[in-house]
mmCIF file with all atom_site columns, C-alpha atoms in Angstrom:
data_model
loop_
_atom_site.group_PDB
_atom_site.id
_atom_site.type_symbol
_atom_site.label_atom_id
_atom_site.label_alt_id
_atom_site.label_comp_id
_atom_site.label_asym_id
_atom_site.label_entity_id
_atom_site.label_seq_id
_atom_site.pdbx_PDB_ins_code
_atom_site.Cartn_x
_atom_site.Cartn_y
_atom_site.Cartn_z
_atom_site.occupancy
_atom_site.B_iso_or_equiv
_atom_site.pdbx_formal_charge
_atom_site.auth_seq_id
_atom_site.auth_comp_id
_atom_site.auth_asym_id
_atom_site.auth_atom_id
_atom_site.pdbx_PDB_model_num
ATOM 1  C CA . MET A 1 1  ? 54.866 18.807  -105.822 1.00 0.00 ? 97  MET A CA 1
ATOM 2  C CA . PRO A 1 2  ? 57.509 19.173  -108.831 1.00 0.00 ? 98  PRO A CA 1
ATOM 3  C CA . ASP A 1 3  ? 56.511 19.516  -112.306 1.00 0.00 ? 99  ASP A CA 1
ATOM 4  C CA . TYR A 1 4  ? 57.871 16.448  -114.200 1.00 0.00 ? 100 TYR A CA 1
ATOM 5  C CA . GLY A 1 5  ? 56.698 17.324  -117.012 1.00 0.00 ? 101 GLY A CA 1
ATOM 6  C CA . LYS A 1 6  ? 59.517 19.613  -117.818 1.00 0.00 ? 102 LYS A CA 1
ATOM 7  C CA . LEU A 1 7  ? 61.265 16.810  -118.389 1.00 0.00 ? 103 LEU A CA 1
ATOM 8  C CA . ARG A 1 8  ? 60.058 15.970  -121.596 1.00 0.00 ? 104 ARG A CA 1
ATOM 9  C CA . ASP A 1 9  ? 61.488 19.254  -122.626 1.00 0.00 ? 105 ASP A CA 1
ATOM 10 C CA . MET A 1 10 ? 65.099 17.744  -121.319 1.00 0.00 ? 106 MET A CA 1
ATOM 11 C CA . ILE A 1 11 ? 65.095 15.208  -123.764 1.00 0.00 ? 107 ILE A CA 1
ATOM 12 C CA . SER A 1 12 ? 68.144 15.095  -125.626 1.00 0.00 ? 108 SER A CA 1
ATOM 13 C CA . HIS A 1 13 ? 70.027 16.823  -122.990 1.00 0.00 ? 109 HIS A CA 1
ATOM 14 C CA . ARG A 1 14 ? 72.583 15.608  -120.027 1.00 0.00 ? 110 ARG A CA 1
ATOM 15 C CA . VAL A 1 15 ? 70.861 16.155  -116.874 1.00 0.00 ? 111 VAL A CA 1
ATOM 16 C CA . THR A 1 16 ? 71.844 15.339  -113.299 1.00 0.00 ? 112 THR A CA 1
ATOM 17 C CA . PHE A 1 17 ? 69.422 13.333  -110.462 1.00 0.00 ? 113 PHE A CA 1
ATOM 18 C CA . ASP A 1 18 ? 70.725 13.855  -107.095 1.00 0.00 ? 114 ASP A CA 1
ATOM 19 C CA . PHE A 1 19 ? 69.766 11.961  -103.702 1.00 0.00 ? 115 PHE A CA 1
ATOM 20 C CA . ASP A 1 20 ? 69.548 12.705  -100.437 1.00 0.00 ? 116 ASP A CA 1
ATOM 21 C CA . THR A 1 21 ? 72.926 10.815  -99.809  1.00 0.00 ? 117 THR A CA 1
ATOM 22 C CA . GLY A 1 22 ? 74.777 12.681  -102.293 1.00 0.00 ? 118 GLY A CA 1
ATOM 23 C CA . ALA A 1 23 ? 74.406 10.113  -104.783 1.00 0.00 ? 119 ALA A CA 1
ATOM 24 C CA . ARG A 1 24 ? 73.534 11.121  -108.086 1.00 0.00 ? 120 ARG A CA 1
ATOM 25 C CA . VAL A 1 25 ? 72.435 9.640   -111.339 1.00 0.00 ? 121 VAL A CA 1
ATOM 26 C CA . VAL A 1 26 ? 73.977 11.765  -114.780 1.00 0.00 ? 122 VAL A CA 1
ATOM 27 C CA . GLY A 1 27 ? 72.741 10.927  -118.379 1.00 0.00 ? 123 GLY A CA 1
ATOM 28 C CA . TYR A 1 28 ? 71.525 11.901  -121.321 1.00 0.00 ? 124 TYR A CA 1
ATOM 29 C CA . ILE A 1 29 ? 67.362 11.738  -121.304 1.00 0.00 ? 125 ILE A CA 1
ATOM 30 C CA . ALA A 1 30 ? 66.237 9.623   -124.108 1.00 0.00 ? 126 ALA A CA 1
ATOM 31 C CA . ALA A 1 31 ? 63.086 9.155   -123.536 1.00 0.00 ? 127 ALA A CA 1
ATOM 32 C CA . CYS A 1 32 ? 59.654 9.679   -120.862 1.00 0.00 ? 128 CYS A CA 1
ATOM 33 C CA . LYS A 1 33 ? 57.146 7.542   -120.343 1.00 0.00 ? 129 LYS A CA 1
ATOM 34 C CA . PRO A 1 34 ? 54.602 7.385   -120.246 1.00 0.00 ? 130 PRO A CA 1
ATOM 35 C CA . PRO A 1 35 ? 54.405 9.666   -123.655 1.00 0.00 ? 131 PRO A CA 1
ATOM 36 C CA . THR A 1 36 ? 51.855 11.785  -122.432 1.00 0.00 ? 132 THR A CA 1
ATOM 37 C CA . GLY A 1 37 ? 50.722 12.718  -118.349 1.00 0.00 ? 133 GLY A CA 1
ATOM 38 C CA . THR A 1 38 ? 52.946 12.250  -115.584 1.00 0.00 ? 134 THR A CA 1
ATOM 39 C CA . VAL A 1 39 ? 55.743 11.511  -116.284 1.00 0.00 ? 135 VAL A CA 1
ATOM 40 C CA . GLN A 1 40 ? 56.482 8.147   -114.386 1.00 0.00 ? 136 GLN A CA 1
ATOM 41 C CA . VAL A 1 41 ? 59.969 7.243   -115.997 1.00 0.00 ? 137 VAL A CA 1
ATOM 42 C CA . VAL A 1 42 ? 62.791 8.624   -117.756 1.00 0.00 ? 138 VAL A CA 1
ATOM 43 C CA . VAL A 1 43 ? 65.083 6.406   -120.241 1.00 0.00 ? 139 VAL A CA 1
ATOM 44 C CA . LEU A 1 44 ? 68.698 7.665   -119.871 1.00 0.00 ? 140 LEU A CA 1
ATOM 45 C CA . SER A 1 45 ? 71.411 6.931   -122.580 1.00 0.00 ? 141 SER A CA 1
ATOM 46 C CA . ARG A 1 46 ? 74.927 6.647   -121.663 1.00 0.00 ? 142 ARG A CA 1
ATOM 47 C CA . ALA A 1 47 ? 74.553 6.756   -117.775 1.00 0.00 ? 143 ALA A CA 1
ATOM 48 C CA . ASP A 1 48 ? 76.597 6.865   -114.732 1.00 0.00 ? 144 ASP A CA 1
ATOM 49 C CA . ILE A 1 49 ? 75.477 6.154   -111.322 1.00 0.00 ? 145 ILE A CA 1
ATOM 50 C CA . LEU A 1 50 ? 77.670 8.212   -108.683 1.00 0.00 ? 146 LEU A CA 1
ATOM 51 C CA . ASP A 1 51 ? 78.328 7.569   -104.828 1.00 0.00 ? 147 ASP A CA 1
ATOM 52 C CA . GLY A 1 52 ? 78.565 10.767  -102.434 1.00 0.00 ? 148 GLY A CA 1
ATOM 53 C CA . ASP A 1 53 ? 81.742 11.255  -103.476 1.00 0.00 ? 149 ASP A CA 1
ATOM 54 C CA . GLY A 1 54 ? 81.742 11.528  -107.341 1.00 0.00 ? 150 GLY A CA 1
ATOM 55 C CA . LYS A 1 55 ? 83.056 8.487   -107.624 1.00 0.00 ? 151 LYS A CA 1
ATOM 56 C CA . VAL A 1 56 ? 82.026 6.538   -110.666 1.00 0.00 ? 152 VAL A CA 1
ATOM 57 C CA . LEU A 1 57 ? 79.948 2.780   -109.352 1.00 0.00 ? 153 LEU A CA 1
ATOM 58 C CA . GLU A 1 58 ? 78.364 1.659   -112.229 1.00 0.00 ? 154 GLU A CA 1
ATOM 59 C CA . HIS A 1 59 ? 78.095 2.800   -116.116 1.00 0.00 ? 155 HIS A CA 1
ATOM 60 C CA . HIS A 1 60 ? 75.138 2.128   -118.368 1.00 0.00 ? 156 HIS A CA 1
ATOM 61 C CA . ASP A 1 61 ? 74.383 2.553   -122.313 1.00 0.00 ? 157 ASP A CA 1
ATOM 62 C CA . GLN A 1 62 ? 70.554 2.514   -121.216 1.00 0.00 ? 158 GLN A CA 1
ATOM 63 C CA . PHE A 1 63 ? 69.084 3.023   -117.565 1.00 0.00 ? 159 PHE A CA 1
ATOM 64 C CA . SER A 1 64 ? 65.245 3.466   -116.995 1.00 0.00 ? 160 SER A CA 1
ATOM 65 C CA . LEU A 1 65 ? 65.151 5.517   -113.663 1.00 0.00 ? 161 LEU A CA 1
ATOM 66 C CA . VAL A 1 66 ? 62.045 6.710   -111.656 1.00 0.00 ? 162 VAL A CA 1
ATOM 67 C CA . PRO A 1 67 ? 62.087 10.558  -111.238 1.00 0.00 ? 163 PRO A CA 1
ATOM 68 C CA . ASN A 1 68 ? 59.968 10.865  -108.664 1.00 0.00 ? 164 ASN A CA 1
ATOM 69 C CA . LEU A 1 69 ? 59.649 11.772  -104.975 1.00 0.00 ? 165 LEU A CA 1
ATOM 70 C CA . LEU A 1 70 ? 59.775 7.795   -102.765 1.00 0.00 ? 166 LEU A CA 1
ATOM 71 C CA . VAL A 1 71 ? 57.382 7.961   -100.512 1.00 0.00 ? 167 VAL A CA 1
ATOM 72 C CA . ALA A 1 72 ? 57.353 4.472   -99.055  1.00 0.00 ? 168 ALA A CA 1
ATOM 73 C CA . TYR A 1 73 ? 59.376 1.206   -99.133  1.00 0.00 ? 169 TYR A CA 1
ATOM 74 C CA . ARG A 1 74 ? 58.612 -2.187  -97.638  1.00 0.00 ? 170 ARG A CA 1
ATOM 75 C CA . LEU A 1 75 ? 59.925 -6.110  -97.497  1.00 0.00 ? 171 LEU A CA 1
ATOM 76 C CA . ASN A 1 76 ? 57.794 -8.008  -99.750  1.00 0.00 ? 172 ASN A CA 1
ATOM 77 C CA . GLU A 1 77 ? 59.510 -11.042 -98.991  1.00 0.00 ? 173 GLU A CA 1
ATOM 78 C CA . GLY A 1 78 ? 62.667 -12.165 -96.757  1.00 0.00 ? 174 GLY A CA 1
ATOM 79 C CA . PRO A 1 79 ? 63.572 -12.444 -93.116  1.00 0.00 ? 175 PRO A CA 1
ATOM 80 C CA . SER A 1 80 ? 61.199 -10.358 -90.490  1.00 0.00 ? 176 SER A CA 1
ATOM 81 C CA . ALA A 1 81 ? 61.993 -9.164  -87.161  1.00 0.00 ? 177 ALA A CA 1
ATOM 82 C CA . SER A 1 82 ? 58.387 -10.103 -86.297  1.00 0.00 ? 178 SER A CA 1
ATOM 83 C CA . ALA A 1 83 ? 58.436 -13.079 -87.642  1.00 0.00 ? 179 ALA A CA 1
ATOM 84 C CA . GLY A 1 84 ? 58.684 -16.151 -84.703  1.00 0.00 ? 180 GLY A CA 1
#
């Protein structure tokens, strides 16, 4: 398991978060939440979201990111393949 606590040492630094699709999020770490314990959210300033080709898709003055490993996702509302 990654040591997410090291993110606190990177406050005020420009960092890049890379994803399996080639997408990335780049910005300056402004804060880590919660203030103690396992980091569950980083607040980035001057954040850019880039696609796999490096094209900027979005720019945010402030952006909250969950830097942890995604383990699952599920549909909570909407059409379901098993409905009907």
